[in-house]
Short mmCIF file of C-alpha atoms in Angstrom, two decimals:
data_model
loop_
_atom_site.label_atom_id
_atom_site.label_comp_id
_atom_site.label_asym_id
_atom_site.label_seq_id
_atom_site.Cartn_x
_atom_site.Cartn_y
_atom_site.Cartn_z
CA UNK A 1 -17.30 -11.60 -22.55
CA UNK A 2 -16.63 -15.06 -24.03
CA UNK A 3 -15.80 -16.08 -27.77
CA UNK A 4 -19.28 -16.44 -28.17
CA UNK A 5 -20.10 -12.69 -27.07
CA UNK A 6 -21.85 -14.11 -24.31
CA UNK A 7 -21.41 -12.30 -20.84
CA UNK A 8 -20.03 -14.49 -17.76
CA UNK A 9 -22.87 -15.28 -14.98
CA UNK A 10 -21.68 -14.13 -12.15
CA UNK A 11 -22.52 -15.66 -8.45
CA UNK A 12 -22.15 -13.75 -5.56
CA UNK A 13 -21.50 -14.80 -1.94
CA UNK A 14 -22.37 -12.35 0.85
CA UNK A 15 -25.62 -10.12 -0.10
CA UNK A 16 -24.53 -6.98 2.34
CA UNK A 17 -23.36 -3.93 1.39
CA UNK A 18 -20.34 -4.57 -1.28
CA UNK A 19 -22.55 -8.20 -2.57
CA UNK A 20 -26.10 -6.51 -3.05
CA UNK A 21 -23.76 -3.34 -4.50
CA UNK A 22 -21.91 -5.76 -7.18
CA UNK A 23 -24.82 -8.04 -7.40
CA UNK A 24 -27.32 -5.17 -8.64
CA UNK A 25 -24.79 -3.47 -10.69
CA UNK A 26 -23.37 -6.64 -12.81
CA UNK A 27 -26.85 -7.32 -13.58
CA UNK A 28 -27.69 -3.76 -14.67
CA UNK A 29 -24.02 -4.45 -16.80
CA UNK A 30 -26.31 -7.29 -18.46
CA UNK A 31 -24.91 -10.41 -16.33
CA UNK A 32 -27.08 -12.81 -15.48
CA UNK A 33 -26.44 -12.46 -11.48
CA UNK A 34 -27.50 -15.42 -8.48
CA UNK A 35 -27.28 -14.38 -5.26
CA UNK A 36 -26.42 -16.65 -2.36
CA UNK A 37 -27.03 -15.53 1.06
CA UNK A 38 -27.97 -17.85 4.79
CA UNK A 39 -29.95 -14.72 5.72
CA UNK A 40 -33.39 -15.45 4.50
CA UNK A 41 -34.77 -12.03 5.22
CA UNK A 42 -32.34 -10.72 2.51
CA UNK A 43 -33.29 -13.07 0.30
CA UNK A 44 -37.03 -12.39 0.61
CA UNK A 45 -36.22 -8.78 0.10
CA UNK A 46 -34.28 -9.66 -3.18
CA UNK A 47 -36.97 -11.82 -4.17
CA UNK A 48 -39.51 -8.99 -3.94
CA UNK A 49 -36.47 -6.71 -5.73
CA UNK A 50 -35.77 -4.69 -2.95
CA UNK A 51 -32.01 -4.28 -1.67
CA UNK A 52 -31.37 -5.08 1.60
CA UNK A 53 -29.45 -2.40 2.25
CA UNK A 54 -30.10 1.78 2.00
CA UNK A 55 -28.00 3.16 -0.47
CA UNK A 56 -28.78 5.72 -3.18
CA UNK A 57 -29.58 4.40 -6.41
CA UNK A 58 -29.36 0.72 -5.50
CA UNK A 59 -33.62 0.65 -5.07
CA UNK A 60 -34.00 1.25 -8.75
CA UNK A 61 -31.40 -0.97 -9.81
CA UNK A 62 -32.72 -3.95 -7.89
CA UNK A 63 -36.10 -3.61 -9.13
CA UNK A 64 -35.14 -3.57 -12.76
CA UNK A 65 -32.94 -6.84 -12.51
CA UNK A 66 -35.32 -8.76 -10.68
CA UNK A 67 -37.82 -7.54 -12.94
CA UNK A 68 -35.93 -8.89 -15.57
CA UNK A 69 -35.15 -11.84 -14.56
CA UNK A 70 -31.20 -11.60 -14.36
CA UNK A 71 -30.79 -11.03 -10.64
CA UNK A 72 -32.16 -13.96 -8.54
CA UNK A 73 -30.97 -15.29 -5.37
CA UNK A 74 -30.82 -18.73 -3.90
CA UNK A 75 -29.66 -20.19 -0.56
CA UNK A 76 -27.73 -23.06 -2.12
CA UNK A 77 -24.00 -22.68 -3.24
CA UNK A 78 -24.28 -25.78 -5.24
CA UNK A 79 -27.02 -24.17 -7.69
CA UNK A 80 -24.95 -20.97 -7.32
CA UNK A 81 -21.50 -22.91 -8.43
CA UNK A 82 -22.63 -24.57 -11.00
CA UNK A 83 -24.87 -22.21 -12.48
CA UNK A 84 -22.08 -19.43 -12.93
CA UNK A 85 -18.71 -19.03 -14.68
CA UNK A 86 -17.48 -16.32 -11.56
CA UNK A 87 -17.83 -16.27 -7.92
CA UNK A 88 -17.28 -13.03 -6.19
CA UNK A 89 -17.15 -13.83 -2.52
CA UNK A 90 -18.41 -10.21 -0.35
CA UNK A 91 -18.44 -11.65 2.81
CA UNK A 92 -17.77 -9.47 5.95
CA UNK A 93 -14.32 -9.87 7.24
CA UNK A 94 -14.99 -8.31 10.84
CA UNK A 95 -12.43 -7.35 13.66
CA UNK A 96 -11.56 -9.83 16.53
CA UNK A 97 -11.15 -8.84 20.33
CA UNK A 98 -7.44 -8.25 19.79
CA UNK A 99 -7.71 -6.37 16.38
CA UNK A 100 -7.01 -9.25 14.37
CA UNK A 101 -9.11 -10.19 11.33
CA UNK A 102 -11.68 -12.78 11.23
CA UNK A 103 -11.58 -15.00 8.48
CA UNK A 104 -14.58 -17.19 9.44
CA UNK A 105 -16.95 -16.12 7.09
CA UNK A 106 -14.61 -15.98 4.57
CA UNK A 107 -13.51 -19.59 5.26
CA UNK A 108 -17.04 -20.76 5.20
CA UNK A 109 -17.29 -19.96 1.80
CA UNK A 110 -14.52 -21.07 0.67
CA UNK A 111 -15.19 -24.41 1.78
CA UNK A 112 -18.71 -24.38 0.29
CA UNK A 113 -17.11 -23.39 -3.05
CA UNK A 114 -14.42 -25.86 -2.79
CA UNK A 115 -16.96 -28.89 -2.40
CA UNK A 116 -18.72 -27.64 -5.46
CA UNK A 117 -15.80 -27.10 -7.74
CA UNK A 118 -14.82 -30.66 -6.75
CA UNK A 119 -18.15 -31.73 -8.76
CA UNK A 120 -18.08 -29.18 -11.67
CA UNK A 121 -16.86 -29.89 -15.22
CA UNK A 122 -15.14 -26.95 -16.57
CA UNK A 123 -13.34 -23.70 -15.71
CA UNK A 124 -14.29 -21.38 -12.79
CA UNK A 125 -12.61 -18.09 -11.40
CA UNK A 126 -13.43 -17.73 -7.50
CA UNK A 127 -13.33 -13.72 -7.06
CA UNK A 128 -12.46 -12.34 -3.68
CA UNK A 129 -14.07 -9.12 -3.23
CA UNK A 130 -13.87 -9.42 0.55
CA UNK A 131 -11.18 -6.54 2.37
CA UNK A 132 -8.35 -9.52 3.86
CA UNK A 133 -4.64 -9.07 4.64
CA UNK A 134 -2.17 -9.90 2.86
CA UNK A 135 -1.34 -14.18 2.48
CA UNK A 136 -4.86 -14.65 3.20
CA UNK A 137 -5.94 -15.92 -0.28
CA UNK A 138 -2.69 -17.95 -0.91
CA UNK A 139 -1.62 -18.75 2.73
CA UNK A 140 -5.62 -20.19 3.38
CA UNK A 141 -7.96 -19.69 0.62
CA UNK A 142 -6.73 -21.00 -1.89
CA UNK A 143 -5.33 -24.35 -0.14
CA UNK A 144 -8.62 -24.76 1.07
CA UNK A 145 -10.52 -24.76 -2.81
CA UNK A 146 -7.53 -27.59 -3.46
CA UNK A 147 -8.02 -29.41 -0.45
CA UNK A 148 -11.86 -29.39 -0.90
CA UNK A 149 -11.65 -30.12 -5.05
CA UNK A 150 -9.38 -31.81 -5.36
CA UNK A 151 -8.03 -30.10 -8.19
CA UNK A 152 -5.12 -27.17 -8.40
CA UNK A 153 -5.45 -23.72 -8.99
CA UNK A 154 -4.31 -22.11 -12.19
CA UNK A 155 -5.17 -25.68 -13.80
CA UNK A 156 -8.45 -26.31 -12.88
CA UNK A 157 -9.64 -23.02 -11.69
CA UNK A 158 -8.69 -19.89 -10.90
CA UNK A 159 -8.71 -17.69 -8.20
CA UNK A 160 -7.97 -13.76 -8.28
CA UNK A 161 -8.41 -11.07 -5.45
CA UNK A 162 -10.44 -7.68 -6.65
CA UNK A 163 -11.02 -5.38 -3.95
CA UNK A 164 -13.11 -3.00 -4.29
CA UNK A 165 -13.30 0.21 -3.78
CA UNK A 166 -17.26 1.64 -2.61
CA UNK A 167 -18.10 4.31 -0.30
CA UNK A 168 -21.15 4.06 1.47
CA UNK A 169 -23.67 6.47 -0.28
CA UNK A 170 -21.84 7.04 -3.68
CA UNK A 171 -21.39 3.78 -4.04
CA UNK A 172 -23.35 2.85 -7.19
CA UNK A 173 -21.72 5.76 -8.75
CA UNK A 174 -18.53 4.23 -7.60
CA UNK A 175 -19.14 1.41 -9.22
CA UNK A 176 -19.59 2.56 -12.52
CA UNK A 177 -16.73 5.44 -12.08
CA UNK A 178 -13.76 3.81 -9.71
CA UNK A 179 -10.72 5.39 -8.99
CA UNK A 180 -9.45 2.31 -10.13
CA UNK A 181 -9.53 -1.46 -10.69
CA UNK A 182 -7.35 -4.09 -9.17
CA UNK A 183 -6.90 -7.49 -9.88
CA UNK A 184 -4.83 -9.94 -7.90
CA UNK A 185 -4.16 -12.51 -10.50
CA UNK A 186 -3.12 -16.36 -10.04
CA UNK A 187 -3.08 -16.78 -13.71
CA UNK A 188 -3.88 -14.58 -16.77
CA UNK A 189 -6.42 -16.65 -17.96
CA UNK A 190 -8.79 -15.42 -14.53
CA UNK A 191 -7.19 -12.15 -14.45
CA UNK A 192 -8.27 -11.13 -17.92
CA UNK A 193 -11.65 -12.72 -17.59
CA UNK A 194 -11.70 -10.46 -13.99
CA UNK A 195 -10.57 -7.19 -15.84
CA UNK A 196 -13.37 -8.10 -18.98
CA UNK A 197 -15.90 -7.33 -16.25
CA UNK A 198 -15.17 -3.98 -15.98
CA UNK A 199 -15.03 -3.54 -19.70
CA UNK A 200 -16.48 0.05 -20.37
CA UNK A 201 -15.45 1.73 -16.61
CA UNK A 202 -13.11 4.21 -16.80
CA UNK A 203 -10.07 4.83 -14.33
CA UNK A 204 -6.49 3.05 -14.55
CA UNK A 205 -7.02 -0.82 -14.26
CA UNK A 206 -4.01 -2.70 -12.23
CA UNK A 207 -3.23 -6.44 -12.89
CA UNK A 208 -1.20 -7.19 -9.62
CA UNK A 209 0.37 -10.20 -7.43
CA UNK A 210 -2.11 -11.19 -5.40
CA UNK A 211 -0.96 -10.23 -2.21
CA UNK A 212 -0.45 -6.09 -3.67
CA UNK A 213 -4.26 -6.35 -4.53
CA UNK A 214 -5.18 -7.32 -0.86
CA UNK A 215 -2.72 -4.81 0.70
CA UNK A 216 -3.83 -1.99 -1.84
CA UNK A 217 -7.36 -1.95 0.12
CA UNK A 218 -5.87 -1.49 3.60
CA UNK A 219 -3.29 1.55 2.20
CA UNK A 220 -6.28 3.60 0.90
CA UNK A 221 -8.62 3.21 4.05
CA UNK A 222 -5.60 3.55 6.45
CA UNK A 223 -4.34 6.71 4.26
CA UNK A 224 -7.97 8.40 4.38
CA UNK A 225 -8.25 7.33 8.35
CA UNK A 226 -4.37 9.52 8.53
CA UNK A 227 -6.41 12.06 6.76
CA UNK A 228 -9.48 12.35 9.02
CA UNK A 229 -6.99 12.31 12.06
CA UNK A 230 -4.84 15.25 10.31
CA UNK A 231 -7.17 16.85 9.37
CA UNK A 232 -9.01 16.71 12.83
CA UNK A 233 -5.64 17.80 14.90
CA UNK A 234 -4.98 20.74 12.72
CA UNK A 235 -8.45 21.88 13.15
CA UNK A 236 -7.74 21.62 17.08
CA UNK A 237 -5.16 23.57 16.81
CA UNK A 238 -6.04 26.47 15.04
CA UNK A 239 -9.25 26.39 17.11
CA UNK A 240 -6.82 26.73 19.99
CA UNK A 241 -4.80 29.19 18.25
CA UNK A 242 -8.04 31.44 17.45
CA UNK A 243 -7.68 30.54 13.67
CA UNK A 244 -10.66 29.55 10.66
CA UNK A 245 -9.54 26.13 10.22
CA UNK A 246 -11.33 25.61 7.26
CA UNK A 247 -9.08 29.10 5.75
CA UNK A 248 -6.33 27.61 6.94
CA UNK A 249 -7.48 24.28 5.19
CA UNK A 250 -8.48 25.79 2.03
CA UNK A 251 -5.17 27.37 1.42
CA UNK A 252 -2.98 23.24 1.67
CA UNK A 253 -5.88 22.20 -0.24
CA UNK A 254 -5.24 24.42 -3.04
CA UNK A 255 -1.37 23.25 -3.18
CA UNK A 256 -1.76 20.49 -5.94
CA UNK A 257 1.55 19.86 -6.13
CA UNK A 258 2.90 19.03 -2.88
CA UNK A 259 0.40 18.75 -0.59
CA UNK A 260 -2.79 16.53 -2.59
CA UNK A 261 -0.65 14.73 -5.05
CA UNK A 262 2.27 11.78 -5.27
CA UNK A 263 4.88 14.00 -3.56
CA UNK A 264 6.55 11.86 -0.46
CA UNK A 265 4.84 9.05 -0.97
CA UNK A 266 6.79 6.85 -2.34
CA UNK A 267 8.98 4.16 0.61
CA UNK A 268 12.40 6.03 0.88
CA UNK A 269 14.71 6.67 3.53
CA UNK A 270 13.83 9.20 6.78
CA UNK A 271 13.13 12.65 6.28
CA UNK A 272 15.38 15.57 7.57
CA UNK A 273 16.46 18.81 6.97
CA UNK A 274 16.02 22.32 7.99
CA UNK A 275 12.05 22.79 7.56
CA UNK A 276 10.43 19.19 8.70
CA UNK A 277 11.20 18.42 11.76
CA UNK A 278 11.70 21.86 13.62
CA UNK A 279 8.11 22.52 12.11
CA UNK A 280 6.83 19.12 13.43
CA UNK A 281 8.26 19.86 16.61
CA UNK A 282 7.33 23.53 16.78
CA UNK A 283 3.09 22.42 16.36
CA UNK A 284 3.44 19.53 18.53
CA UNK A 285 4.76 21.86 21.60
CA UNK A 286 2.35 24.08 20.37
CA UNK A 287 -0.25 21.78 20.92
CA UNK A 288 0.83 20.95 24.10
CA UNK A 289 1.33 24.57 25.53
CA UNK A 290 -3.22 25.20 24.57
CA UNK A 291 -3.88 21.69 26.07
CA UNK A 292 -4.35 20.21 22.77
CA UNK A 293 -3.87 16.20 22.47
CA UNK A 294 -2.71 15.67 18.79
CA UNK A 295 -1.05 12.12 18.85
CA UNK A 296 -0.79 12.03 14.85
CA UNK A 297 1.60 15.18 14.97
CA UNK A 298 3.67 14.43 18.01
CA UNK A 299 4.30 10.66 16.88
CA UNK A 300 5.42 12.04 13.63
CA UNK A 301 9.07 12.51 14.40
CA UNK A 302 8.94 9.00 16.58
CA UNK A 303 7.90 7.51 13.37
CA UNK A 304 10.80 8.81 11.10
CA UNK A 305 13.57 7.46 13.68
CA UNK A 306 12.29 4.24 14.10
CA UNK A 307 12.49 3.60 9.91
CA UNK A 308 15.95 5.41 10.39
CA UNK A 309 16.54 2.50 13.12
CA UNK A 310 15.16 0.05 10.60
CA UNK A 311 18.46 1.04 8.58
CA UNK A 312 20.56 0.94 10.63
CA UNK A 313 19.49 -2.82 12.28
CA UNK A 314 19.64 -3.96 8.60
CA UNK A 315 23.48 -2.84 8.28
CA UNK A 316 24.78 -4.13 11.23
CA UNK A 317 22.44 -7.89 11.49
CA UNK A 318 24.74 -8.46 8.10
CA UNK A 319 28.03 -8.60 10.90
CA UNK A 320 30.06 -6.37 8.32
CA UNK A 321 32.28 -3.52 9.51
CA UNK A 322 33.23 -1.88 6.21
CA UNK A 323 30.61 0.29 5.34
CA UNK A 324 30.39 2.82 2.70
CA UNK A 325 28.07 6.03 2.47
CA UNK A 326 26.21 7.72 -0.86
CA UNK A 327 25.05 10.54 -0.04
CA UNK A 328 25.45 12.49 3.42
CA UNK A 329 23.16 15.73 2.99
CA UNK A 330 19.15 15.28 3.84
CA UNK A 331 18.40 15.06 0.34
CA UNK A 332 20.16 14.56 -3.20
CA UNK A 333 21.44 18.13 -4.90
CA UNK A 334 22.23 19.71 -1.98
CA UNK A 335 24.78 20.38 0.60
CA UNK A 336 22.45 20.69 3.38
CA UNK A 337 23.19 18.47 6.54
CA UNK A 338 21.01 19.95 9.09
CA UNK A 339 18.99 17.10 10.91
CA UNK A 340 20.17 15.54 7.84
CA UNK A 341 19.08 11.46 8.65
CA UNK A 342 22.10 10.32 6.77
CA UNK A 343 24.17 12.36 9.15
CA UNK A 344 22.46 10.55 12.15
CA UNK A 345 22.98 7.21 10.28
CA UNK A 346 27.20 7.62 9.69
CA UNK A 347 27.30 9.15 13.58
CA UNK A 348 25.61 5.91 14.83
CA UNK A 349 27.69 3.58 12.46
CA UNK A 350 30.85 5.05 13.70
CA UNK A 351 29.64 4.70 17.01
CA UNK A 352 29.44 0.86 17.03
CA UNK A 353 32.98 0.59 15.46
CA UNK A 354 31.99 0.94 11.76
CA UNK A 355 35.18 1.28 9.38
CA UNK A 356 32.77 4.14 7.13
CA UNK A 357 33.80 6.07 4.17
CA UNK A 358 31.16 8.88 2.61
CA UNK A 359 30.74 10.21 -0.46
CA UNK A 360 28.76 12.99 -1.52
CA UNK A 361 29.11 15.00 -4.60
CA UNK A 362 27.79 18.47 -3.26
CA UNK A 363 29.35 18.03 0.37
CA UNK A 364 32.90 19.69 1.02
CA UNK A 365 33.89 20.79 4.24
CA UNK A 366 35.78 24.10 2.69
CA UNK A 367 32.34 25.17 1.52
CA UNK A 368 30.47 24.38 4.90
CA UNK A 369 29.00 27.87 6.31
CA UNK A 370 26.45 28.88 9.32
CA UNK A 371 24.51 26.51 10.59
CA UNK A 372 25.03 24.17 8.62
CA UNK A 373 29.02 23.60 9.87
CA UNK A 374 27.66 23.87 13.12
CA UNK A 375 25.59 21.26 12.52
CA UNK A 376 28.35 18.64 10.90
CA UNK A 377 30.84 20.19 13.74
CA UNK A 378 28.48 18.56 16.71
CA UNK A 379 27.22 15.54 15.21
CA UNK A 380 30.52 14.37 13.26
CA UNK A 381 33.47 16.32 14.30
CA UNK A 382 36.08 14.17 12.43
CA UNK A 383 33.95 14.15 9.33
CA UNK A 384 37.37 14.79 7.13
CA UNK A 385 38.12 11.62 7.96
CA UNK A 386 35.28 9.89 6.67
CA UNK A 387 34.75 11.61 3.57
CA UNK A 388 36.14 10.35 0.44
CA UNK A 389 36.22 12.41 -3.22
CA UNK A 390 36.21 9.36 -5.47
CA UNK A 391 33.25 7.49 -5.66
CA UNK A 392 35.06 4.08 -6.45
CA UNK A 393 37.07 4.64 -3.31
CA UNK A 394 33.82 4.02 -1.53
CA UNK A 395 32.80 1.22 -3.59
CA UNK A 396 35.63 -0.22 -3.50
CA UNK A 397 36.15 0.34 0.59
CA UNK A 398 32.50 -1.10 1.48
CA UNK A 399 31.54 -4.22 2.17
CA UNK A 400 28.01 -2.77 2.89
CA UNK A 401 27.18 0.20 0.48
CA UNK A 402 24.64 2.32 1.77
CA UNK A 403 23.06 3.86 -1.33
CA UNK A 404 20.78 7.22 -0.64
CA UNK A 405 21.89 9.09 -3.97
CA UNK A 406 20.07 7.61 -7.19
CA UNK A 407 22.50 9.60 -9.83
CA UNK A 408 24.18 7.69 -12.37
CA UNK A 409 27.70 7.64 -11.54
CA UNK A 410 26.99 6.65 -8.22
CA UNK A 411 24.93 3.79 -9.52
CA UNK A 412 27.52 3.27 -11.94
CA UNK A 413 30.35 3.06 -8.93
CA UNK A 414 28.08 0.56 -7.06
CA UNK A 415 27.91 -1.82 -10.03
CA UNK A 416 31.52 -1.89 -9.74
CA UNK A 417 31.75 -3.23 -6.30
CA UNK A 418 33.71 -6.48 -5.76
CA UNK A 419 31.42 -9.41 -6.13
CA UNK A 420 30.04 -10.20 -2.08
CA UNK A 421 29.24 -6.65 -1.96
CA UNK A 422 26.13 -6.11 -0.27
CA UNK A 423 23.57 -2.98 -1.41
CA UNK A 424 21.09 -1.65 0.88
CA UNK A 425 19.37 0.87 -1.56
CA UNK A 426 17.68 3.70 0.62
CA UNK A 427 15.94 5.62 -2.58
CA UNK A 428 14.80 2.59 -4.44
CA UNK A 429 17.41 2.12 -7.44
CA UNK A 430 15.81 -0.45 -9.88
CA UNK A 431 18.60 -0.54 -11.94
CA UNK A 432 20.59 -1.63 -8.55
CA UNK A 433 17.86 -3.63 -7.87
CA UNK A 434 19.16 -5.50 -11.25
CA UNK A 435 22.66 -5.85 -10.83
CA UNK A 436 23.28 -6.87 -7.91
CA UNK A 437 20.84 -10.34 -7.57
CA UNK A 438 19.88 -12.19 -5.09
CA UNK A 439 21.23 -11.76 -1.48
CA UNK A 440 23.97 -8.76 -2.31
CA UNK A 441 20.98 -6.05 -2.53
CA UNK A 442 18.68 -5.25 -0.04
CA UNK A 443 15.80 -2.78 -0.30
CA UNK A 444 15.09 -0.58 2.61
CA UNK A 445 11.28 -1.45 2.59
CA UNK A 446 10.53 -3.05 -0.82
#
C-alpha cells in the first residue's frame, strides 16, 4: 500500500499455474490485477472468469475478480506496463536436453518489459516469480531491462526475485498461509513494496540477496525430491526385510527433534563417528544382499568423502606446509575418534608432507581405551607427535589453521595467529569469519 492507502496494480506475465494462482489471489487481496498472456485460449477463459488451470478453489476466485472488474487480461505488455506499479513475471522456466534451464521465456519477457520501462515515467518493480538459478536475474535479467530502457536498476526501477512457494492442489491455501516469504531485493525501496504485498499472511518473511532468494526455491524442491527417494528406499527395504514400512515410518516421524527438524542441516564439515557410517554401510549391504537398488543410501558415504576431499583440496591449493588442527575427535565434547573425519583429514595431510600440529581439548592419548585406541593406533600411529596441549602452540605453528572446534578459547587462539595466517573454518565461526578479513579466512562451503 502507497501513502495514499491505495493498493499497487499488479501485472502479471505468464497466466499458467503460479500466474493464474497469483493473478486470482492478488485480486481477491483487493489489487487491481492485468493479466498478460500470447495464449489466447487462456485469455478467453479469463475473460469469461474461468482459470485456465484445475486447481481447488481457484474457480471461485476467478469468477469473483472478473466479476468485479479487478482481474482482466490483455495480450499487450505495453498496456500491462504502463497500467501497473508491479510486474510479477510466472513464466515457465522448463528443462533443456542436457538438464540445463531454459531461460527463453523468461528472456522474452524481460525484453518486452524492458522496451516498456524505456517509455514509462515513474517507478516500477519487475517481480520474478519464475523458479531460475542462481545469477540469472543479475547475470541476464536485469542487464537486459538496462539495455532495453535505458535506465539503471535501483535508480529507475527496481527489480526483486520472490519465489514462490505453491503446491499443486493446496495451492490457493498456500497462498494465503506460506511457509514463508522471500524476497530477493536490489534495493529496499522494491523490497519493501514486494514484502507490503503480503501484508496480512502469516509465516516468517525473508528479505535476502538476490541470488539466496533464487537458490532458496531449488533447496526446498531438491530437499522434498531427497525425501520422496528416502522415503521410497526405506520402504524397499523393509518390504524386503518383511517389515510395515509405514510402522517403521511412523516411529522417525514421531522423533521431532532429530529426525523432522533443523538438526544436521546446517553446511559443516563430514560426518563420522561410531553410529553413521557403520549404519549407512550396514543398510546399504543390506540392500544389496535382498536385491534391493537404493542409490540414495549407498551414495551416502561417497557423498561425505568427497566434501571431506573438498577440505582437504582447499588446504593444500593454498601451497602451505604448516598446518595446524582444532579439533581431532568426530565431533566437539568428545574424545571419540572412530571414523572420526578429522582423523582421516590429519592422516592425509601428513601423508603429502604436511608439517601438522593438533589440538584437541578432550583428546589425550593416556585416556585412549578399546576401540577407540585401536582406531587412532591404525590410522595415526605417531599421533604423540602431532598433538600439541597449548592451543597457541598451534596457532602459532600454522600457517593454515584448520578450525573444526567453535569454543571460545580456540577462537580466541585463532585470533591470535600471526597476521598471513590463513583460516579455513570447518563449523562456520562468524566471529572468525570477522577477524580474520578478506583472503586469510576461508569458509568450507559458505
Amino acid at each position: 500500500m502507497d501513502a495514499s492507502g491505495t493498493l499497487p496494480a499488479i501485472s502479471v506475465f505468464g497466466l499458467g499455474y503460479v500466474g493464474s494462482i497469483s493473478a486470482a489471489c492478488f485480486a481477491a487481496r483487493g489489487h487491481r490485477v492485468v493479466g498478460v498472456d500470447v495464449d489466447p485460449r487462456k485469455l478467453e477463459l479469463l475473460r469469461r472468469g474461468l482459470p485456465p488451470v484445475i486447481e481447488a478453489g481457484l474457480t471461485e476466485l476467478v469468477r469473483d475478480a472478473v466479476t468485479s472488474g479487478l482481474l482482466s487480461v490483455t495480450d499487450s505488455a505495453t498496456e500491462a506496463v504502463l497500467d501497473s506499479d508491479v510486474s510479477l513475471v510466472c513464466v515457465a522456466t522448463p528443462s533443456l536436453p542436457g538438464g540445463g534451464l531454459s531461460t527463453a521465456y523468461l528472456e522474452a519477457v524481460t525484453t518486452q518489459i524492458g522496451a516498456v520501462l524505456a517509455a514509462k515515467a515513474g517507478w516500477h518493480t519487475v517481480v520474478y516469480r519464475s523458479t531460475m538459478l542462481p545469477g540469472t536475474c543479475e547475470g541476464r535479467l536485469i542487464p537486459l531491462l538496462e539495455q532495453l530502457s535505458g535506465k539503471q536498476v535501483g535508480v529507475d526501477f527496481g527489480v526483486c526475485v520472490n519465489p514462490e512457494f505453491l503446491r499443486e492442489g493446496t495451492s490457493v491455501q498456500d497462498f494465503s498461509a506460506p511457509p514463508k516469504t522471500v524476497v530477493g531485493q536490489t534495493e529496499e525501496r522494491s523490497a519493501a513494496l514486494v514484502v507490503g504485498l503480503y501484508d496480512g499472511i502469516p509465516g516468517p518473511r525473508f528479505v535476502v540477496p538476490i541470488g539466496v532468494a533464487e537458490m532458496a526455491k531449488y533447496v526446498d524442491n531438491c530437499f522434498h525430491a531427497l525425501k520422496v527417494d528416502f522415503a521410497n528406499e526405506i520402504g524397499a527395504i523393509c518390504a524386503a526385510l518383511g517389515l510395515d514400512s509405514h510402522e517403521v515410518m511412523d516411529v522417525f516421524l514421531s522423533d521431532t527433534k532429530l529426525n523432522l527438524s533443523a538438526a544436521y542441516l546446517r553446511p559443516g564439515f563430514a560426518f563420522g563417528g561410531s553410529c553413521l557410517p557403520k549404519d549407512v554401510r550396514a543398510l546399504a549391504h543390506t540392500a544389496r544382499q535382498h536385491d534391493v537398488e537404493v542409490p540414495v543410501l549407498a551414495n551416502i558415504l561417497a557423498s561425505n568423502e568427497a566434501h571431506l576431499r573438498r577440505a582437504l583440496d582447499s588446504i593444500l591449493a593454498l601451497g602451505k606446509r604448516k598446518v595446524g588442527l582444532f579439533g581431532l575427535s568426530f565431533k566437539s565434547g568428545t574424545d571419540d575418534l572412530r571414523e572420526s573425519p578429522m582423523v582421516e583429514l590429519a592422516e592425509r595431510l601428513i601423508g603429502k608432507g604436511c608439517d601438522v600440529l593438533i589440538h584437541d581439548e578432550n583428546v589425550a592419548l593416556s585416556r585412549l581405551t578399546g576401540s577407540n585406541k585401536a582406531h587412532i593406533d591404525d590410522r595415526l600411529p605417531h599421533l604423540a607427535e602431532h598433538l600439541a596441549r597449548d592451543r597457541d602452540a598451534v596457532a602459532q605453528h600454522g600457517e593454515v589453521l584448520v578450525v573444526a572446534a567453535g569454543d571460545d578459547a580456540t577462537v580466541a587462539a585463532v585470533e591470535r595467529a600471526p597476521v598471513g595466517t590463513v583460516v579455513l573454518d570447518l563449523v562456520h565461526v562468524p566471529r572468525l569469519r570477522a577477524a580474520r578479513a578478506g583472503n586469510q579466512y576461508l569458509g568450507l562451503s559458505w
